[in-house]
Coordinates of N, CA, C and O in Angstrom, one line a residue:
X121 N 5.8 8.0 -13.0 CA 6.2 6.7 -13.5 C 5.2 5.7 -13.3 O 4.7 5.6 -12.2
X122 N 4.7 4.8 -14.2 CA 3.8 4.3 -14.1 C 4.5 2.5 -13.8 O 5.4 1.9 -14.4
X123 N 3.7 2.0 -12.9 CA 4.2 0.5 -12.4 C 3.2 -0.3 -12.9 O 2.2 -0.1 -13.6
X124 N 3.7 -1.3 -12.6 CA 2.8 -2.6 -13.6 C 3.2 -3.5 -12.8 O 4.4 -3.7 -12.5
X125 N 1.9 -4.2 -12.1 CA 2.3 -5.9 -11.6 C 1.3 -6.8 -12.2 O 0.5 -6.3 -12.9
X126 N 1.2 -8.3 -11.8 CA 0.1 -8.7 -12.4 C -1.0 -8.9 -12.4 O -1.7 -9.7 -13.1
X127 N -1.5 -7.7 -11.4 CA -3.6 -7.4 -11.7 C -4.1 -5.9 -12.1 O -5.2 -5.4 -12.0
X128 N -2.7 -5.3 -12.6 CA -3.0 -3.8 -12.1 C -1.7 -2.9 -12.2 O -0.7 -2.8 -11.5
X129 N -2.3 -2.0 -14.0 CA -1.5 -0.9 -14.2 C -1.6 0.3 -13.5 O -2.5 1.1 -13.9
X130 N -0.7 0.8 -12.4 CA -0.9 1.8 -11.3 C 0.2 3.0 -12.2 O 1.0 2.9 -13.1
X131 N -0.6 4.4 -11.3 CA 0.2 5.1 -12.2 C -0.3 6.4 -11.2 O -1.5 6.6 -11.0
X132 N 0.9 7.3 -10.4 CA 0.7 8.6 -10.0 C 0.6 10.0 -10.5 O 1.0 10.3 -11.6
X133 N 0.2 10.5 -10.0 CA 0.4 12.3 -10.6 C 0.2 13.5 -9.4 O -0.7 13.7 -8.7
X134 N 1.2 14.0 -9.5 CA 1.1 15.3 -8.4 C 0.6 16.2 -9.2 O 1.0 16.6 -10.3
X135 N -0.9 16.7 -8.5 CA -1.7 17.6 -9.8 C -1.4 18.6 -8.6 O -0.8 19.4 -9.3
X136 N -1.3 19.0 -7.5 CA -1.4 20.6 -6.2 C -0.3 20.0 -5.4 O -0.2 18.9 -4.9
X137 N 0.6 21.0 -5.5 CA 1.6 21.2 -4.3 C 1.4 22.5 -3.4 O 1.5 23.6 -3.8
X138 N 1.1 22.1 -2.2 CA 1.3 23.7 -1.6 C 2.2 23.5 -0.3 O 2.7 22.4 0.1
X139 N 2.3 24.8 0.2 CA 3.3 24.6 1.5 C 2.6 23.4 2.8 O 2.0 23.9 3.7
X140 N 2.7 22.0 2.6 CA 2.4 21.4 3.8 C 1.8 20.6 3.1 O 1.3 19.9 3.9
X141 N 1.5 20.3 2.0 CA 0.8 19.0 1.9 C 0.5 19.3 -0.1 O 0.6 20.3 -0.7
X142 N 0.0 17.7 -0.7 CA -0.3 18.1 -2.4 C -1.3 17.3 -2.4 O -1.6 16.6 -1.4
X143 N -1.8 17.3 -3.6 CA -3.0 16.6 -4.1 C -2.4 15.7 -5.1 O -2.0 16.3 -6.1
X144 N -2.2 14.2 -5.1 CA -2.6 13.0 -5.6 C -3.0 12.5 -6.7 O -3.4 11.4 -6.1
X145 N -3.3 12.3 -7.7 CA -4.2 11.7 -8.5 C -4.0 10.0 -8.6 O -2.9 9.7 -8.3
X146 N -4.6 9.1 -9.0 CA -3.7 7.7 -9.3 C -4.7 7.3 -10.4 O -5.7 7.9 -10.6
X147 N -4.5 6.3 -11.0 CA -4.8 6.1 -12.2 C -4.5 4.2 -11.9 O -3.5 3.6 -11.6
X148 N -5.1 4.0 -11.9 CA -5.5 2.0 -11.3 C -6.7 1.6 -12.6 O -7.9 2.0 -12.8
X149 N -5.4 0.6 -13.4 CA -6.4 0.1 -14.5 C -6.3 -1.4 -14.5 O -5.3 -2.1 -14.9
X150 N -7.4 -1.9 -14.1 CA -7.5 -3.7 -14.0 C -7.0 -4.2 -15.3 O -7.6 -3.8 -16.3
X151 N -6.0 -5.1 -15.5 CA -5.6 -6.0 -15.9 C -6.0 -7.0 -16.2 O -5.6 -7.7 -17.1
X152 N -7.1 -7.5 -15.3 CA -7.5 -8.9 -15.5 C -8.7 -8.4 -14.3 O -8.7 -7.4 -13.5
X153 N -9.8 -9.6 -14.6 CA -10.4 -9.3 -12.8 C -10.0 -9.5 -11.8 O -9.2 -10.3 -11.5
X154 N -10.7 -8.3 -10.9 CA -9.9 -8.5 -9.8 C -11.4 -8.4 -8.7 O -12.3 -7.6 -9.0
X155 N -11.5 -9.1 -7.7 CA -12.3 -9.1 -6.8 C -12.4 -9.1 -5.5 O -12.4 -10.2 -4.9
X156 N -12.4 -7.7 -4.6 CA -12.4 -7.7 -2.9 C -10.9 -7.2 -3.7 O -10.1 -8.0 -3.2
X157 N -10.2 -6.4 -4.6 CA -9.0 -6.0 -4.5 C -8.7 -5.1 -3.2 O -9.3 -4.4 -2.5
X158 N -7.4 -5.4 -3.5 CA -6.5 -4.4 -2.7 C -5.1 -4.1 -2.7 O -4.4 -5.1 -2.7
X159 N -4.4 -2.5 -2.8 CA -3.5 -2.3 -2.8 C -2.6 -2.0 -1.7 O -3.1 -1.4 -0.7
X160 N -1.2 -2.1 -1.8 CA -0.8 -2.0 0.0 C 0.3 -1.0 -0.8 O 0.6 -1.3 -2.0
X161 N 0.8 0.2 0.0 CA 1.7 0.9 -0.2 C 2.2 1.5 0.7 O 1.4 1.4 1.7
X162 N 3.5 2.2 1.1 CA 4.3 2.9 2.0 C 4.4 4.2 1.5 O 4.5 4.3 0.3
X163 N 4.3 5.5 2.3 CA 4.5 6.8 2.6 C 4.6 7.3 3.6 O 3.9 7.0 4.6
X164 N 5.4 8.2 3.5 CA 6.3 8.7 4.7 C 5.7 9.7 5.1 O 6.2 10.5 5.9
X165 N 4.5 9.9 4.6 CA 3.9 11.4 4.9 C 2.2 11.1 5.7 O 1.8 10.0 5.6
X166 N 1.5 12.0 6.3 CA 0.0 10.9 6.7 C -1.2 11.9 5.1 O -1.4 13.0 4.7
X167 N -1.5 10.9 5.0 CA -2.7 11.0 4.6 C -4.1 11.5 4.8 O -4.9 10.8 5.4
X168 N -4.4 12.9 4.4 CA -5.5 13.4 5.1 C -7.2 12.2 4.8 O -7.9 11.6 5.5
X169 N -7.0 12.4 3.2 CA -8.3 12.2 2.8 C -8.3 11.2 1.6 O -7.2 10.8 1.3
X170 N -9.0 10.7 1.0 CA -9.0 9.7 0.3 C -10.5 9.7 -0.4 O -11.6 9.4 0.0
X171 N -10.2 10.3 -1.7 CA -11.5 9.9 -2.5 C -11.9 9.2 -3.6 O -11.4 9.7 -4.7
X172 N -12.7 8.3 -3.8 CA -12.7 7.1 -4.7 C -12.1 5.5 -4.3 O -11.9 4.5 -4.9
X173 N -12.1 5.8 -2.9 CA -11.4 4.8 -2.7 C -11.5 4.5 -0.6 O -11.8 5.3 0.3
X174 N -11.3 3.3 -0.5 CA -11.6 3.3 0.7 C -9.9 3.3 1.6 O -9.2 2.4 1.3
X175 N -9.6 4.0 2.2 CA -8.2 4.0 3.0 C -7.9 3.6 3.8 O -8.6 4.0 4.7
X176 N -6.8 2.7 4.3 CA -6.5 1.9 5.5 C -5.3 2.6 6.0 O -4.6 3.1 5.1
X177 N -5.0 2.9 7.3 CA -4.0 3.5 7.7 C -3.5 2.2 8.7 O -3.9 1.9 9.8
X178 N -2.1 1.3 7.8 CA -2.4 0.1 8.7 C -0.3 0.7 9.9 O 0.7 0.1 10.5
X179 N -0.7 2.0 9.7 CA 0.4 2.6 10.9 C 1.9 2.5 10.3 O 2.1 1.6 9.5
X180 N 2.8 3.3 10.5 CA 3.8 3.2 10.1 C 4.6 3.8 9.1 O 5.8 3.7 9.1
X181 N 3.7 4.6 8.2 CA 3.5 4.6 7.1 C 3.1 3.7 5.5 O 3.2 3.9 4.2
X182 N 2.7 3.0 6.2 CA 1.8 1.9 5.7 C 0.6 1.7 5.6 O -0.1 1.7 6.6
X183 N -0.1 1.6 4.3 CA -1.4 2.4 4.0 C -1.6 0.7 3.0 O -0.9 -0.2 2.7
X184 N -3.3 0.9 2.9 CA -3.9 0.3 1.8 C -5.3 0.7 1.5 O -6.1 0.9 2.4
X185 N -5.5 0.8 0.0 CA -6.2 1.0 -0.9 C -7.7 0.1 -1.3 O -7.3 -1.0 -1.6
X186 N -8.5 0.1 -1.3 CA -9.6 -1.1 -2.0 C -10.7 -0.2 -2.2 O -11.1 0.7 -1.4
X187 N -11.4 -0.6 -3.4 CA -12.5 -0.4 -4.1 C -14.0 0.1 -3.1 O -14.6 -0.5 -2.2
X188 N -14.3 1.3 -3.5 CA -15.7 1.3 -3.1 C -16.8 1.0 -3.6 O -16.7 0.7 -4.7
X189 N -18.2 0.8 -2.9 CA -19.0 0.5 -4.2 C -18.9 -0.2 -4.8 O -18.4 -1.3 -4.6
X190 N -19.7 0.5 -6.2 CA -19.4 -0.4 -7.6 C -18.0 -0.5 -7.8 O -17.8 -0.6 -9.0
X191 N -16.7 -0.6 -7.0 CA -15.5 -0.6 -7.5 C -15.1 -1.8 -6.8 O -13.9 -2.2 -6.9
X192 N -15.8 -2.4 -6.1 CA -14.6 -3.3 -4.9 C -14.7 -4.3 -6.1 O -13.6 -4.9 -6.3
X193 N -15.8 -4.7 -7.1 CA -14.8 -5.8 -8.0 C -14.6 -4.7 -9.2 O -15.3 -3.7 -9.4
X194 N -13.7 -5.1 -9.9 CA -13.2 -4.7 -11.2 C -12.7 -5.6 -12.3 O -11.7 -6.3 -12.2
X195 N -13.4 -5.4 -13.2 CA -13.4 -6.1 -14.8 C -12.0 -5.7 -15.2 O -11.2 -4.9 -14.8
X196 N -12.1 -6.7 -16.3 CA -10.6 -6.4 -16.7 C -10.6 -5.8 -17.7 O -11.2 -6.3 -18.6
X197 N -10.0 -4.2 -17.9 CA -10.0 -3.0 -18.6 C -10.2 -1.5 -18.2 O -9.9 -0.4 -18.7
X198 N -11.2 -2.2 -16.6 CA -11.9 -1.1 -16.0 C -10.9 -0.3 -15.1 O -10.1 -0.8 -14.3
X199 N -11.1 1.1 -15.4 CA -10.0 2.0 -14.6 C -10.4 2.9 -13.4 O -11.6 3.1 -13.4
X200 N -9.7 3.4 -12.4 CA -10.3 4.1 -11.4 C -9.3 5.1 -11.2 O -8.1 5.0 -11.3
X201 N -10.3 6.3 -10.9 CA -9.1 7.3 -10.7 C -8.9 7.8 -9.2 O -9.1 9.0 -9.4
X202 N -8.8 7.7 -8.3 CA -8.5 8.1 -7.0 C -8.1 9.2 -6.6 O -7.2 9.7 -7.4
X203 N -8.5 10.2 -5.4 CA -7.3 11.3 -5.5 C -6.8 11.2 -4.0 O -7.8 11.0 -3.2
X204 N -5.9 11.3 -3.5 CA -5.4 11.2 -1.9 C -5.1 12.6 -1.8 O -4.5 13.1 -2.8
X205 N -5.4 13.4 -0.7 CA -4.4 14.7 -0.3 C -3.9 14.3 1.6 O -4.4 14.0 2.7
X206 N -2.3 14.6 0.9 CA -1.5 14.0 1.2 C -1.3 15.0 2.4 O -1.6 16.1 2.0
X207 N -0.9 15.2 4.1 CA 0.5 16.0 4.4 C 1.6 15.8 4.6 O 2.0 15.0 5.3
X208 N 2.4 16.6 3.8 CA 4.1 16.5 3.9 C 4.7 17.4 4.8 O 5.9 17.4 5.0
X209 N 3.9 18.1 5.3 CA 5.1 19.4 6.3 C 6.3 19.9 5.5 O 7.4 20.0 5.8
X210 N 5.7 20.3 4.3 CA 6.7 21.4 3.9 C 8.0 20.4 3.1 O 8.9 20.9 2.5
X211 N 7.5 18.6 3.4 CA 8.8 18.2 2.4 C 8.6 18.3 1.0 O 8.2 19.4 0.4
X212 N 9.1 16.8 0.4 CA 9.0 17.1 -0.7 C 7.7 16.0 -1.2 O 7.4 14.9 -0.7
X213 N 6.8 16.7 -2.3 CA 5.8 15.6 -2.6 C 6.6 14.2 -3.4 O 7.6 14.0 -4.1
X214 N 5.7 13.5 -3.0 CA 6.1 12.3 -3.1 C 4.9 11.4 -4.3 O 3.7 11.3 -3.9
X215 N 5.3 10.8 -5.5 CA 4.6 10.0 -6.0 C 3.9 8.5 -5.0 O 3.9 8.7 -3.8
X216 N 3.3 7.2 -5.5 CA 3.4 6.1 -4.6 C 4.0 5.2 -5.7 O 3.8 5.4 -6.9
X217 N 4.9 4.2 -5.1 CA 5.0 3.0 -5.4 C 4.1 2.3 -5.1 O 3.7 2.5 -4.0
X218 N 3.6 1.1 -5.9 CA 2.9 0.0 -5.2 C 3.5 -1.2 -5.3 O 3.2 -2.0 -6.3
X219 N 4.5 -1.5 -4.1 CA 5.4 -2.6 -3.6 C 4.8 -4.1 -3.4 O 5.3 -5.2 -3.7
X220 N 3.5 -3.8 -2.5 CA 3.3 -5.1 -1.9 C 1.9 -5.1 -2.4 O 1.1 -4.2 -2.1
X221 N 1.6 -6.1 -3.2 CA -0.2 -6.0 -3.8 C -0.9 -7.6 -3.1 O -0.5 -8.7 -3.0
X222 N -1.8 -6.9 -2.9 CA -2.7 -8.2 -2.0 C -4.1 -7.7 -3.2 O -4.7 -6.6 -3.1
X223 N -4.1 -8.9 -4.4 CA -5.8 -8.9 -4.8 C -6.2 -10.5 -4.7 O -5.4 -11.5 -4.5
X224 N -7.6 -10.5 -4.9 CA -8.1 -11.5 -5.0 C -8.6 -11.8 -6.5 O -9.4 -11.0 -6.9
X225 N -8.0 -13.1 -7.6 CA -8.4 -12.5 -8.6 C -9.7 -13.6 -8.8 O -9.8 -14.6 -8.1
X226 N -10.9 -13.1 -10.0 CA -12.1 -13.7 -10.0 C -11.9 -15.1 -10.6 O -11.4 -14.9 -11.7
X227 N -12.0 -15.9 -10.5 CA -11.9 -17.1 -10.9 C -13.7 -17.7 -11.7 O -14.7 -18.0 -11.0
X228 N -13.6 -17.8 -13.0 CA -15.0 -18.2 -13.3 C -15.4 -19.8 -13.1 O -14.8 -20.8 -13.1
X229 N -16.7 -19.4 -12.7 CA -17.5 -20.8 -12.5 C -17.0 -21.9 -13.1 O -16.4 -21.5 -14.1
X230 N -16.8 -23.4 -13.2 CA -17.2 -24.2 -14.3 C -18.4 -24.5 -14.2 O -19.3 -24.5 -13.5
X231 N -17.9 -25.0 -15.9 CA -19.2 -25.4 -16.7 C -20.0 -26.7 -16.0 O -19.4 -27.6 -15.6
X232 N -21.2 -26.7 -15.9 CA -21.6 -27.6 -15.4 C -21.2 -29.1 -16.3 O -20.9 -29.0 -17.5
X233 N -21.1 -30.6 -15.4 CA -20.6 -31.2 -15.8 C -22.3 -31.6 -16.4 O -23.3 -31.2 -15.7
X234 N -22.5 -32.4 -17.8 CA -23.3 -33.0 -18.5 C -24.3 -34.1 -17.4 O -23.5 -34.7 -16.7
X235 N -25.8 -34.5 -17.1 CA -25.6 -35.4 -16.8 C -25.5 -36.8 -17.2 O -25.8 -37.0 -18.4
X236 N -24.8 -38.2 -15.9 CA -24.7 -38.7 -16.9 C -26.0 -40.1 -17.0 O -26.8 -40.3 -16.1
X237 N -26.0 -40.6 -18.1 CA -27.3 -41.3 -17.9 C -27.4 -42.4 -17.3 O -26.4 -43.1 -17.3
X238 N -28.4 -42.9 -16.7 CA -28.5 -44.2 -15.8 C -27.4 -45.6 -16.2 O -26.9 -45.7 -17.4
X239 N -27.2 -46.5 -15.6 CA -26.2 -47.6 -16.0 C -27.7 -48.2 -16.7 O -28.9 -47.9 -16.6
X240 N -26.6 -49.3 -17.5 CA -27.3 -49.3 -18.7 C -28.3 -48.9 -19.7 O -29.1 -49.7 -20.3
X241 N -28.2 -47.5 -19.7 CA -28.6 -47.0 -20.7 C -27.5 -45.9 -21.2 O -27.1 -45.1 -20.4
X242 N -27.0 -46.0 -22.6 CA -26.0 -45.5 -23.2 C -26.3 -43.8 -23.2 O -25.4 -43.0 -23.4
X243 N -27.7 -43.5 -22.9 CA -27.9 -42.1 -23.0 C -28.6 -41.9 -24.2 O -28.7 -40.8 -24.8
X244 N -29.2 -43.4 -24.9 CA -30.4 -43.6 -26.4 C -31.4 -43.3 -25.6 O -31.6 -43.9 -24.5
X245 N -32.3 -42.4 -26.1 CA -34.0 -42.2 -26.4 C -34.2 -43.8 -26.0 O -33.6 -44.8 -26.3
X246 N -35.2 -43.7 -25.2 CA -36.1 -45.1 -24.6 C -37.2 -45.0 -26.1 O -37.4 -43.8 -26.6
X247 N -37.5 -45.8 -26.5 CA -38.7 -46.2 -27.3 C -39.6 -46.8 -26.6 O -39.0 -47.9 -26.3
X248 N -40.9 -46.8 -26.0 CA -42.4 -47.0 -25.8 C -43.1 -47.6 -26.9 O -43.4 -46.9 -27.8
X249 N -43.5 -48.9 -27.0 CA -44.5 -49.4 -28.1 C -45.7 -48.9 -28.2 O -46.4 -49.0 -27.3
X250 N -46.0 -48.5 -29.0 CA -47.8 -48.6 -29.3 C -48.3 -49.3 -28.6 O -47.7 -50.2 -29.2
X251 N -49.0 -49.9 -27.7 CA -49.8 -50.7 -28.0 C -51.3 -50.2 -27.3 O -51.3 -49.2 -26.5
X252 N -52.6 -51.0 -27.8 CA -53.8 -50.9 -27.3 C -53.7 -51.1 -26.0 O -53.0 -52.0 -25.5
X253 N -54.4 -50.1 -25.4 CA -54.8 -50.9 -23.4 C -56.1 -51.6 -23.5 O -57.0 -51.8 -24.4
X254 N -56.0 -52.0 -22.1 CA -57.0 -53.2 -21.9 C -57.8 -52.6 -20.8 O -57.3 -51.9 -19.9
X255 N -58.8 -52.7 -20.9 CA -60.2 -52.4 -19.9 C -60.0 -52.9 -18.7 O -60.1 -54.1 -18.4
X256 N -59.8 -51.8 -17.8 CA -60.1 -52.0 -16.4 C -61.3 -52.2 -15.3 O -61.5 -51.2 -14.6
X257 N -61.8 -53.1 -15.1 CA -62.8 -53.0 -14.3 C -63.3 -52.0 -12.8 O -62.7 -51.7 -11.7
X258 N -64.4 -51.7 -13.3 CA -64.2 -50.5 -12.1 C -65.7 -50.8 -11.1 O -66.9 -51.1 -11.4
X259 N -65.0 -50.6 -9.9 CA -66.2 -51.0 -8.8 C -66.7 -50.0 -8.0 O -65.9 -49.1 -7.9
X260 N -67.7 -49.9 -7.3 CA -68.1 -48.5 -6.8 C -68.5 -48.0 -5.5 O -68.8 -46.8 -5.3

């Protein structure tokens, strides 16, 4: 079942079940930018391994997720596929929800402000006259 919040279409798959533990897949597609993201999730089972991805075991069954690499920021479109292998001791495999999302989203620069031109002058071209110079005396 695939979840949706607002930085990020998440989505599971149990691709290996065996007796004591399965293999994971997730499917994380940026929505918008996201930068220094991170995902926070709950599972009842421990988590052996984690690839594509950096894994926090923050105890409890409480885990979180964030970008390696070229992945810790992500554009908006850009997808990552992760795989976790999970142990269950023989329960039952378990999809993830992603309940609690901690991202940072990228906020672009602004535009530089114009500058603005000196008090009284409107920001018109100065005009310089022509004129002839005059001979300076030079001593030595």
């Amino acid at each position: 079942m695939a979840n949706s919040n607002k930085i990020f279409n998440t989505d599971s798959l149990i691709t290996e079940d065996w007796n004591g533990g399965y293999k994971l897949e997730l499917d994380l597609s940026a929505k918008s930018d996201a930068n220094d993201w991170q995902l926070d999730f709950n599972l009842p089972y421990s988590i052996q391994t984690a690839y594509g991805v950096d894994l926090i075991d923050n105890g409890n069954g409480n885990y979180s997720i964030n970008g390696q690499n070229d992945q810790v920021n992500l554009t908006s479109g850009q997808s990552i596929k992760p795989i976790l292998i999970v142990d269950d001791s023989g329960q039952e495999a378990l999809k993830l929800e992603f309940d609690a999302v901690s991202v940072d989203v990228v906020t672009p620069e602004p535009e530089p402000e114009p500058m603005n031109p000196p008090a009284g002058n409107p920001g018109n071209p100065v005009n310089i006259p022509d004129s002839p110079g005059q001979p300076v005396g030079q001593q030595g």
